[in-house]
Amino acid sequence: MTAARQTADPAAVRALAQRMRCDIVTMLAEAGSGHPGGSLSAADIVAALYGAVMRHDPQRPDDPRRDRFVLSKGHAAPVLYAALAQTGYFDGDHLLTLRKLGSMLQGHPDSTKTPGVEISTGSLGQGLAVANGMALALRIDQRTEPTVYCMLGDGELQEGEVWEAAMFASHHGLTNVVAIVDNNGLQIDGACSEVMCLGDIAAKFAAFGWEAAECDGHDVDALLAVLGGSRERAEVVGRPVAVVCRTVKGKGVSFMEGDADWHGKAPTREQAAAALAELGCEEVAL
Amino acid sequence: MSGKRATREAYGPTLVELTREGADIVVVEADLSKSTTTAKFAAAYPERFFNAGVAEQNMIGTAAGLASGGKVAFTGSFAVFATGRAYDQIRNTVCYSKLDVKIAPTHAGITVGPDGGSHQMLEDIALMRVLPGMRVLVPADVHAAAAAIRLAAATPGPFYVRLGRAAVPVIHPEGVEVGVGRAAVLREGDDVTVVACGVMVAEALAAADLLAADGISAEVVDAFSIKPLDAETLLASARKTGAVVTAEEHSVIGGLGSAVAELLGEHRPVPMRRVGVRDSFGTSGEPDELMAHYGLTAADIAQAVRELIGSS
Ligand SMILES: [Mg+2]
């Protein structure tokens, strides 16, 4: 694979997302801890990025021409690990070592250990500033092609640094940064609207000088259209693009959907077996 | 080698020199470029200078992203904001990812003066020293500061270079050779070792003169690299003199004195005193007044030596 943009094939992206959900459930059950809710809510978005939108070469994780992905909501590491394994950055067997001593797959992303992880994250609110810095480095190097995609959680938007970075990106006209919000409406203590209401997220980004779009985060056709066109849109309007994706926490596993308690709790083996059956996963030895 | 200059004077100009020499340097500031002197870099290389506004967390994060993109990213602000305000960003993004971010803030210590305790950072060495992989350099004068900035730029990984606002005595020659984990014995002596960093090196040299008048022979070591410490030089000196006094423009908790005590405690316990600020915030005043107020003058170091030698 070269660092050329991939052909957008919605069916292939859907299939990738499904395999990633199977991986997420399997690795979390094996690990015995971790964050299924926000990994599953982001699965279709991340599948659209790694399966179609982003130019990347799993054989050359350091290819300077690559698009970059920053998982600012680092607790959703399983969705990133699943995408990296499914697209060939490393063997899928590694997924079963998640969170274990000596594993290259840490509980939260560690760029010093895992091929394809651009930056260590886990302490919320820091990814967008890093993405901006990556975008500036590309600008200095006159690399106009690569785009930096940064995924944030909705609860994470309560961190002030996100808005410092939002201000910075529009001030510096960073049209090579795309912010994607996994707007699943929930955070650890419950509904975002009750814990600390975020209001109209797209309007907030717009107020900070961004071009804001909204999208169904589980509609692959819509994701491919909006995410796939985000960079071009940024160039046209001359400001960074934020895509606020409506999602369902725990999407794809009925007993996890819309339940904040599944933010940071791994399924038992029995629960995982039920989840895998519901997802239509191939037989997986647990 | 005379006169007084602030260590911060070396900052912007050295970054300009390094970039002219071909180093891939960028600077991220937080609305203090005139004070930190990075405005000089901004004027020379505007496409490599980024102002985050009054937003230190974002300043550190942006620098991390630039470093991830292959740049040598210098960033600063005042020491109190660059470290405390953005500590989690330094820990979890810069150090955990082992990035080439060089945090070189100015206005460290009580010599900030009239701005008062809110702006006089006395805990930064402690905060930075404990971070895995972070190297901490505290240059004694403007020439050591230039050398420290060059050293940080040339050495991979995160660095903290502590710079000051006030003019302090020039004691090193231009182009002084420095190294990571390398101290310098500035004056040899037999009765006591005075280990100092930053502005306190000049005070330690003056203290050695005062002590010589009393017949006490003090060895003066410019620690320069607080982390890693130059264990070989410090242990050799402690072995020779059998008594150590540390001197820093910083809290006695967690800084140079603590680092030296840890080293000696494990490898060569000798009687010791720490000169520094004693678990206190700073206060408004002129730098010279504050040095006396907090017991950081040459006379205070000399007194600590006399007490130490008298008690042992
Ligand atoms: Mg959420």
XYZ file of N, CA and C in Angstrom, chain A residues 4-205:
606
model
N -1.163 6.756 -0.941
C -2.199 7.393 -1.754
C -3.541 7.274 -1.041
N -4.424 8.212 -1.312
C -5.741 8.146 -0.703
C -6.441 6.878 -1.181
N -7.137 6.219 -0.235
C -7.793 4.970 -0.567
C -9.125 5.244 -1.255
N -9.562 4.278 -2.019
C -10.877 4.385 -2.647
C -11.932 4.148 -1.578
N -12.901 5.026 -1.511
C -13.930 4.896 -0.493
C -14.923 3.810 -0.901
N -14.933 2.731 -0.145
C -15.862 1.633 -0.394
C -16.683 1.445 0.881
N -17.912 1.954 0.900
C -18.701 1.911 2.138
C -18.849 0.500 2.691
N -19.034 -0.462 1.816
C -19.230 -1.839 2.302
C -17.967 -2.334 3.001
N -16.816 -2.003 2.432
C -15.561 -2.434 3.051
C -15.355 -1.740 4.400
N -15.741 -0.480 4.476
C -15.611 0.254 5.745
C -16.539 -0.349 6.797
N -17.774 -0.675 6.383
C -18.702 -1.306 7.330
C -18.139 -2.634 7.839
N -17.561 -3.391 6.928
C -16.994 -4.688 7.324
C -15.806 -4.484 8.262
N -14.994 -3.467 7.971
C -13.853 -3.157 8.846
C -14.351 -2.757 10.240
N -15.365 -1.915 10.285
C -15.906 -1.471 11.575
C -16.433 -2.663 12.372
N -17.073 -3.595 11.672
C -17.611 -4.768 12.356
C -16.468 -5.614 12.930
N -15.428 -5.826 12.138
C -14.273 -6.599 12.652
C -13.623 -5.863 13.820
N -13.559 -4.549 13.730
C -12.972 -3.775 14.835
C -13.803 -3.914 16.107
N -15.136 -3.897 15.967
C -15.975 -4.068 17.163
C -15.738 -5.453 17.785
N -15.597 -6.453 16.937
C -15.307 -7.799 17.461
C -13.979 -7.792 18.221
N -12.986 -7.131 17.630
C -11.674 -7.040 18.299
C -11.781 -6.299 19.630
N -12.540 -5.216 19.631
C -12.668 -4.396 20.848
C -13.240 -5.233 21.981
N -14.342 -5.928 21.691
C -14.983 -6.748 22.729
C -14.035 -7.861 23.181
N -13.392 -8.489 22.217
C -12.513 -9.617 22.542
C -11.324 -9.171 23.391
N -10.670 -8.074 22.978
C -9.456 -7.669 23.717
C -9.802 -7.161 25.104
N -10.955 -6.501 25.243
C -11.322 -5.980 26.560
C -11.704 -7.108 27.508
N -12.396 -8.121 26.984
C -12.746 -9.267 27.821
C -11.473 -9.975 28.277
N -10.522 -10.093 27.350
C -9.263 -10.757 27.687
C -8.467 -9.931 28.707
N -8.503 -8.596 28.528
C -7.754 -7.730 29.445
C -8.405 -7.694 30.828
N -9.734 -7.792 30.851
C -10.429 -7.738 32.142
C -10.656 -6.332 32.658
N -10.239 -5.331 31.894
C -10.499 -3.939 32.249
C -10.366 -3.113 30.980
N -10.816 -1.865 31.056
C -10.710 -0.991 29.885
C -12.034 -0.326 29.554
N -12.113 0.275 28.383
C -13.192 1.211 28.059
C -13.949 0.821 26.787
N -14.979 -0.002 26.928
C -15.719 -0.429 25.737
C -16.641 0.644 25.163
N -17.335 1.404 26.016
C -18.380 2.308 25.536
C -17.889 3.289 24.486
N -16.846 4.018 24.830
C -16.320 5.032 23.927
C -15.487 4.468 22.795
N -15.077 3.205 22.909
C -14.392 2.559 21.788
C -15.411 2.157 20.731
N -16.537 1.599 21.193
C -17.573 1.156 20.251
C -18.269 2.349 19.596
N -18.432 3.441 20.344
C -19.104 4.603 19.739
C -18.247 5.199 18.624
N -16.930 5.028 18.720
C -16.020 5.633 17.740
C -15.673 4.692 16.588
N -16.157 3.460 16.644
C -15.658 2.439 15.705
C -15.928 2.783 14.247
N -17.120 3.277 13.936
C -17.429 3.571 12.527
C -16.595 4.749 12.017
N -16.396 5.726 12.890
C -15.594 6.903 12.501
C -14.152 6.481 12.224
N -13.586 5.713 13.153
C -12.184 5.312 13.003
C -12.023 4.364 11.809
N -13.032 3.523 11.587
C -12.985 2.635 10.414
C -13.026 3.451 9.124
N -13.845 4.494 9.106
C -13.914 5.348 7.911
C -12.563 6.011 7.659
N -11.905 6.435 8.741
C -10.600 7.093 8.591
C -9.553 6.108 8.086
N -9.378 5.000 8.823
C -8.297 4.061 8.471
C -8.624 3.233 7.239
N -9.938 3.047 6.976
C -10.313 2.197 5.853
C -10.528 2.940 4.552
N -10.623 4.281 4.623
C -10.917 4.996 3.387
C -10.343 6.407 3.335
N -10.562 7.173 4.371
C -10.270 8.617 4.274
C -8.777 8.922 4.357
N -8.097 8.263 5.261
C -6.692 8.621 5.501
C -5.745 7.959 4.499
N -4.714 8.722 4.122
C -3.608 8.146 3.374
C -2.586 7.658 4.389
N -2.341 6.376 4.370
C -1.378 5.841 5.327
C -0.847 4.519 4.802
N 0.311 4.146 5.261
C 0.956 2.918 4.815
C 1.400 2.135 6.043
N 0.669 1.082 6.391
C 1.005 0.313 7.602
C 2.436 -0.236 7.590
N 2.990 -0.403 6.380
C 4.377 -0.896 6.305
C 5.378 0.227 6.587
N 4.912 1.458 6.471
C 5.796 2.611 6.700
C 5.088 3.607 7.619
N 5.025 3.259 8.924
C 4.299 4.133 9.854
C 4.893 5.546 9.929
N 6.161 5.700 9.517
C 6.800 7.013 9.590
C 6.817 7.734 8.252
N 6.113 7.201 7.262
C 6.063 7.845 5.949
C 5.704 9.327 6.115
N 6.585 10.227 5.715
C 6.299 11.656 5.938
C 5.054 12.144 5.191
N 4.629 11.377 4.170
C 3.450 11.790 3.388
C 2.138 11.368 4.030
N 2.221 10.608 5.135
C 1.004 10.027 5.714
C 0.104 11.096 6.338
N -1.189 10.794 6.384
C -2.093 11.547 7.242
C -1.853 11.075 8.674
N -2.072 11.972 9.616
C -1.869 11.632 11.024
C -3.213 11.505 11.732
N -3.252 10.592 12.716
C -4.448 10.459 13.550
C -4.045 10.605 15.011
N -4.698 11.520 15.696
C -4.452 11.733 17.127
C -5.714 11.342 17.878
N -5.602 10.344 18.730
C -6.746 9.919 19.536
C -6.696 10.675 20.860
N -7.268 11.868 20.847
C -7.204 12.686 22.068
C -7.949 11.999 23.205
N -9.054 11.322 22.888
C -9.766 10.555 23.932
C -9.058 9.195 24.056
N -7.906 9.243 24.715
C -6.995 8.103 24.724
C -7.545 6.838 25.366
N -8.571 6.990 26.210
C -9.142 5.785 26.836
C -9.812 4.881 25.809
N -10.102 5.424 24.614
C -10.664 4.581 23.548
C -9.560 3.863 22.773
N -8.442 3.628 23.424
C -7.306 2.947 22.794
C -7.719 1.674 22.047
N -8.656 0.866 22.585
C -8.994 -0.372 21.854
C -9.456 -0.129 20.417
N -10.166 0.957 20.158
C -10.637 1.206 18.792
C -9.457 1.534 17.881
N -8.471 2.221 18.421
C -7.275 2.533 17.631
C -6.448 1.272 17.399
N -6.266 0.486 18.451
C -5.489 -0.756 18.307
C -6.151 -1.699 17.302
N -7.499 -1.762 17.347
C -8.217 -2.627 16.411
C -8.002 -2.148 14.980
N -8.061 -0.843 14.774
C -7.860 -0.295 13.430
C -6.440 -0.576 12.943
N -5.471 -0.392 13.832
C -4.065 -0.605 13.444
C -3.816 -2.083 13.127
N -4.382 -2.972 13.941
C -4.185 -4.404 13.690
C -4.899 -4.817 12.409
N -6.121 -4.361 12.242
C -6.907 -4.772 11.068
C -6.328 -4.242 9.764
N -5.620 -3.110 9.824
C -5.046 -2.565 8.586
C -3.580 -2.946 8.421
N -3.040 -3.743 9.368
C -1.734 -4.342 9.115
C -0.525 -3.694 9.764
N -0.732 -2.841 10.772
C 0.429 -2.246 11.458
C 1.154 -3.270 12.323
N 0.366 -4.204 12.859
C 0.952 -5.279 13.659
C -0.011 -6.455 13.669
N 0.477 -7.585 14.119
C -0.326 -8.803 14.112
C -1.460 -8.720 15.144
N -2.611 -9.230 14.755
C -3.776 -9.189 15.627
C -3.588 -9.923 16.944
N -2.638 -10.852 16.987
C -2.393 -11.570 18.255
C -2.034 -10.620 19.388
N -1.426 -9.490 19.031
C -1.039 -8.526 20.065
C -2.247 -8.007 20.844
N -3.413 -8.007 20.192
C -4.597 -7.447 20.849
C -4.912 -8.186 22.144
N -4.568 -9.452 22.186
C -4.869 -10.245 23.392
C -3.900 -9.954 24.530
N -2.905 -9.100 24.270
C -1.960 -8.713 25.335
C -2.318 -7.363 25.936
N -3.397 -6.754 25.436
C -3.794 -5.415 25.901
C -3.743 -5.306 27.421
N -3.114 -4.241 27.903
C -3.086 -3.916 29.344
C -2.289 -4.916 30.181
N -1.565 -5.809 29.542
C -0.796 -6.780 30.329
C 0.666 -6.371 30.407
N 1.330 -6.827 31.441
C 2.741 -6.478 31.646
C 3.573 -6.892 30.436
N 4.341 -5.947 29.937
C 5.215 -6.224 28.810
C 4.567 -6.010 27.460
N 3.274 -5.704 27.430
C 2.582 -5.531 26.153
C 2.954 -4.212 25.496
N 2.963 -4.224 24.149
C 3.132 -2.949 23.448
C 1.808 -2.186 23.384
N 0.743 -2.831 23.831
C -0.565 -2.174 23.843
C -0.920 -1.779 25.274
N -0.552 -0.549 25.609
C -0.794 -0.045 26.951
C -2.269 0.314 27.136
N -2.668 0.495 28.376
C -4.056 0.836 28.673
C -4.510 2.099 27.955
N -3.591 3.015 27.764
C -3.832 4.212 26.969
C -2.688 4.320 25.956
N -2.917 4.947 24.797
C -1.933 4.902 23.705
C -0.551 5.434 24.114
N 0.475 4.678 23.739
C 1.861 5.037 24.043
C 2.651 5.007 22.735
N 2.992 6.196 22.249
C 3.654 6.297 20.940
C 5.065 5.720 20.954
N 5.635 5.529 22.137
C 6.982 4.962 22.189
C 6.944 3.440 22.094
N 5.755 2.850 22.181
C 5.659 1.387 22.192
C 4.925 0.788 20.997
N 3.977 1.540 20.428
C 3.071 0.933 19.455
C 3.236 1.548 18.067
N 3.563 0.733 17.059
C 3.666 1.263 15.688
C 2.330 1.858 15.250
N 2.379 3.033 14.682
C 1.157 3.664 14.198
C 0.521 4.625 15.174
N 0.898 4.546 16.451
C 0.379 5.523 17.416
C 1.250 6.771 17.324
N 0.654 7.890 16.946
C 1.419 9.099 16.662
C 1.892 9.803 17.927
N 1.059 9.749 18.973
C 1.387 10.501 20.196
C 0.706 9.820 21.377
N 1.381 9.802 22.505
C 0.778 9.243 23.715
C -0.346 10.151 24.191
N -1.468 9.542 24.519
C -2.600 10.293 25.054
C -3.207 9.515 26.210
N -4.166 10.096 26.848
C -4.794 9.430 27.987
C -5.244 10.449 29.021
N -4.421 11.472 29.211
C -4.843 12.603 30.025
C -5.635 13.516 29.096
N -6.915 13.678 29.369
C -7.820 14.276 28.377
C -7.536 15.745 28.103
N -7.904 16.142 26.906
C -7.863 17.552 26.539
C -6.600 17.987 25.827
N -5.647 17.082 25.640
C -4.339 17.493 25.140
C -4.124 17.232 23.650
N -4.972 16.418 23.035
C -4.689 15.984 21.670
C -4.783 17.070 20.614
N -5.729 17.979 20.764
C -5.916 18.969 19.703
C -4.712 19.916 19.620
N -4.149 20.281 20.754
C -2.948 21.128 20.737
C -1.803 20.403 20.032
N -1.674 19.114 20.304
C -0.623 18.322 19.659
C -0.875 18.247 18.153
N -2.132 18.016 17.795
C -2.480 17.963 16.363
C -2.116 19.285 15.685
N -2.390 20.390 16.361
C -2.031 21.700 15.803
C -0.517 21.795 15.578
N 0.247 21.325 16.556
C 1.703 21.365 16.409
C 2.176 20.506 15.244
N 1.574 19.337 15.091
C 1.913 18.480 13.942
C 1.594 19.202 12.633
N 0.459 19.882 12.618
C 0.041 20.599 11.407
C 1.008 21.742 11.091
N 1.486 22.410 12.131
C 2.455 23.491 11.921
C 3.774 22.942 11.378
N 4.197 21.801 11.912
C 5.445 21.190 11.425
C 5.319 20.849 9.940
N 4.158 20.335 9.539
C 3.926 20.028 8.117
C 3.976 21.308 7.285
N 3.436 22.372 7.829
C 3.423 23.642 7.107
C 4.854 24.158 6.924
N 5.652 24.090 7.988
C 7.035 24.554 7.888
C 7.791 23.738 6.839
N 7.510 22.441 6.818
C 8.207 21.559 5.875
C 7.599 21.620 4.465
N 6.615 22.476 4.305
C 5.933 22.648 3.015
C 5.358 21.341 2.488
N 4.894 20.526 3.416
C 4.159 19.310 3.038
C 2.686 19.672 3.081
N 2.129 19.927 1.916
C 0.761 20.428 1.869
C -0.270 19.311 1.850
N 0.143 18.086 1.515
C -0.828 16.998 1.351
C -1.378 16.431 2.664
N -0.518 16.086 3.633
C -1.051 15.369 4.805
C -2.046 16.196 5.620
N -2.994 15.482 6.185
C -3.990 16.081 7.079
C -3.847 15.419 8.452
N -4.035 16.204 9.499
C -4.003 15.677 10.859
C -5.441 15.574 11.368
N -5.883 14.372 11.619
C -7.231 14.124 12.133
C -7.133 13.901 13.644
N -7.931 14.638 14.385
C -7.880 14.527 15.846
C -9.262 14.184 16.372
N -9.372 13.037 17.042
C -10.659 12.637 17.600
C -10.745 12.983 19.079
N -11.811 13.701 19.420
C -12.047 14.077 20.811
C -13.353 13.470 21.291
N -13.427 13.203 22.587
C -14.690 12.803 23.185
C -15.506 14.031 23.534
N -16.777 13.830 23.784
C -17.588 15.001 24.157
C -17.290 15.427 25.591
N -17.234 14.473 26.519
C -16.884 14.837 27.889
C -15.544 15.559 27.958
N -14.634 15.143 27.096
C -13.296 15.735 27.056
C -13.332 17.227 26.735
N -14.379 17.653 26.037
C -14.471 19.063 25.650
C -14.619 19.977 26.865
N -14.846 19.379 28.037
C -14.913 20.184 29.263
C -13.528 20.670 29.689
N -12.476 20.090 29.140
C -11.110 20.550 29.443
C -10.850 21.885 28.734
N -10.331 22.844 29.477
C -10.086 24.166 28.906
C -9.070 24.166 27.785
N -8.105 23.271 27.839
C -7.047 23.278 26.829
C -7.605 23.036 25.427
N -8.715 22.279 25.344
C -9.335 22.035 24.035
C -9.667 23.367 23.368
N -10.175 24.296 24.163
C -10.628 25.576 23.581
C -9.457 26.516 23.367
N -8.402 26.381 24.161
C -7.165 27.103 23.845
C -6.668 26.665 22.465
N -6.718 25.355 22.242
C -6.233 24.806 20.970
C -7.177 25.158 19.827
N -8.476 25.184 20.116
C -9.445 25.548 19.076
C -9.201 26.980 18.606
N -8.954 27.869 19.571
C -8.631 29.261 19.252
C -7.372 29.337 18.396
N -6.383 28.553 18.812
C -5.071 28.564 18.141
C -5.198 28.123 16.681
N -5.948 27.049 16.447
C -6.038 26.483 15.092
C -6.671 27.475 14.126
N -7.722 28.141 14.565
C -8.366 29.086 13.649
C -7.505 30.339 13.497
N -6.870 30.775 14.599
C -6.010 31.961 14.509
C -4.890 31.747 13.495
N -4.322 30.541 13.515
C -3.201 30.249 12.619
C -3.662 29.661 11.284
N -4.971 29.627 11.051
C -5.485 29.177 9.761
C -5.065 27.764 9.408
N -5.171 26.867 10.387
C -4.703 25.488 10.171
C -5.758 24.676 9.414
N -5.715 24.788 8.110
C -6.677 24.050 7.288
C -6.292 22.586 7.132
N -5.143 22.203 7.686
C -4.730 20.795 7.620
C -5.014 20.044 8.920
N -5.849 20.609 9.778
C -6.311 19.922 10.987
C -7.817 19.703 10.882
N -8.243 18.485 11.160
C -9.671 18.187 11.225
C -9.964 17.636 12.623
N -10.854 18.312 13.347
C -11.276 17.808 14.662
C -12.557 17.001 14.490
N -12.590 15.842 15.118
C -13.768 14.977 15.040
C -14.234 14.713 16.474
N -15.470 15.038 16.759
C -15.999 14.811 18.109
C -16.886 13.575 18.103
N -16.543 12.650 18.985
C -17.377 11.461 19.200
C -18.430 11.853 20.239
N -19.527 12.366 19.747
C -20.537 12.986 20.620
C -21.555 11.948 21.078
N -21.127 11.095 22.004
C -22.033 10.041 22.464
C -22.888 10.463 23.661
N -22.702 11.689 24.108
C -23.618 12.247 25.103
C -23.406 11.773 26.531
N -22.433 10.885 26.710
C -22.228 10.327 28.047
C -20.784 10.502 28.490
N -20.595 10.588 29.773
C -19.261 10.553 30.362
C -19.345 9.691 31.620
N -18.264 9.561 32.353
C -18.210 8.549 33.412
C -19.356 8.697 34.404
N -19.607 9.919 34.841
C -20.604 10.123 35.892
C -22.031 10.200 35.374
N -22.222 10.083 34.054
C -23.580 10.096 33.526
C -23.673 10.895 32.239
N -24.835 11.492 32.013
C -25.056 12.283 30.795
C -24.244 13.569 30.875
N -23.563 13.902 29.779
C -22.796 15.150 29.746
C -23.703 16.331 30.098
N -24.948 16.252 29.643
C -25.865 17.375 29.869
C -26.133 17.588 31.352
N -25.978 16.534 32.142
C -26.201 16.661 33.581
C -24.910 16.900 34.347
N -23.804 16.285 33.888
C -22.526 16.447 34.598
C -21.984 17.865 34.384
N -21.892 18.258 33.119
C -21.427 19.612 32.780
C -21.818 19.860 31.337
N -22.935 20.538 31.175
C -23.551 20.638 29.855
C -22.633 21.325 28.841
N -22.500 20.693 27.671
C -21.617 21.218 26.632
C -22.351 22.136 25.668
N -23.650 22.177 25.759
C -24.414 23.023 24.842
C -24.280 22.544 23.410
N -24.342 23.493 22.492
C -24.269 23.175 21.070
C -22.793 23.109 20.659
N -22.278 21.896 20.527
C -20.836 21.730 20.294
C -20.418 22.329 18.952
N -21.214 22.081 17.924
C -20.863 22.632 16.604
C -20.853 24.159 16.651
N -21.829 24.718 17.350
C -21.885 26.183 17.456
C -20.673 26.719 18.211
N -20.224 25.950 19.215
C -19.042 26.394 19.963
C -17.818 26.417 19.049
N -17.622 25.343 18.282
C -16.478 25.344 17.355
C -16.601 26.489 16.346
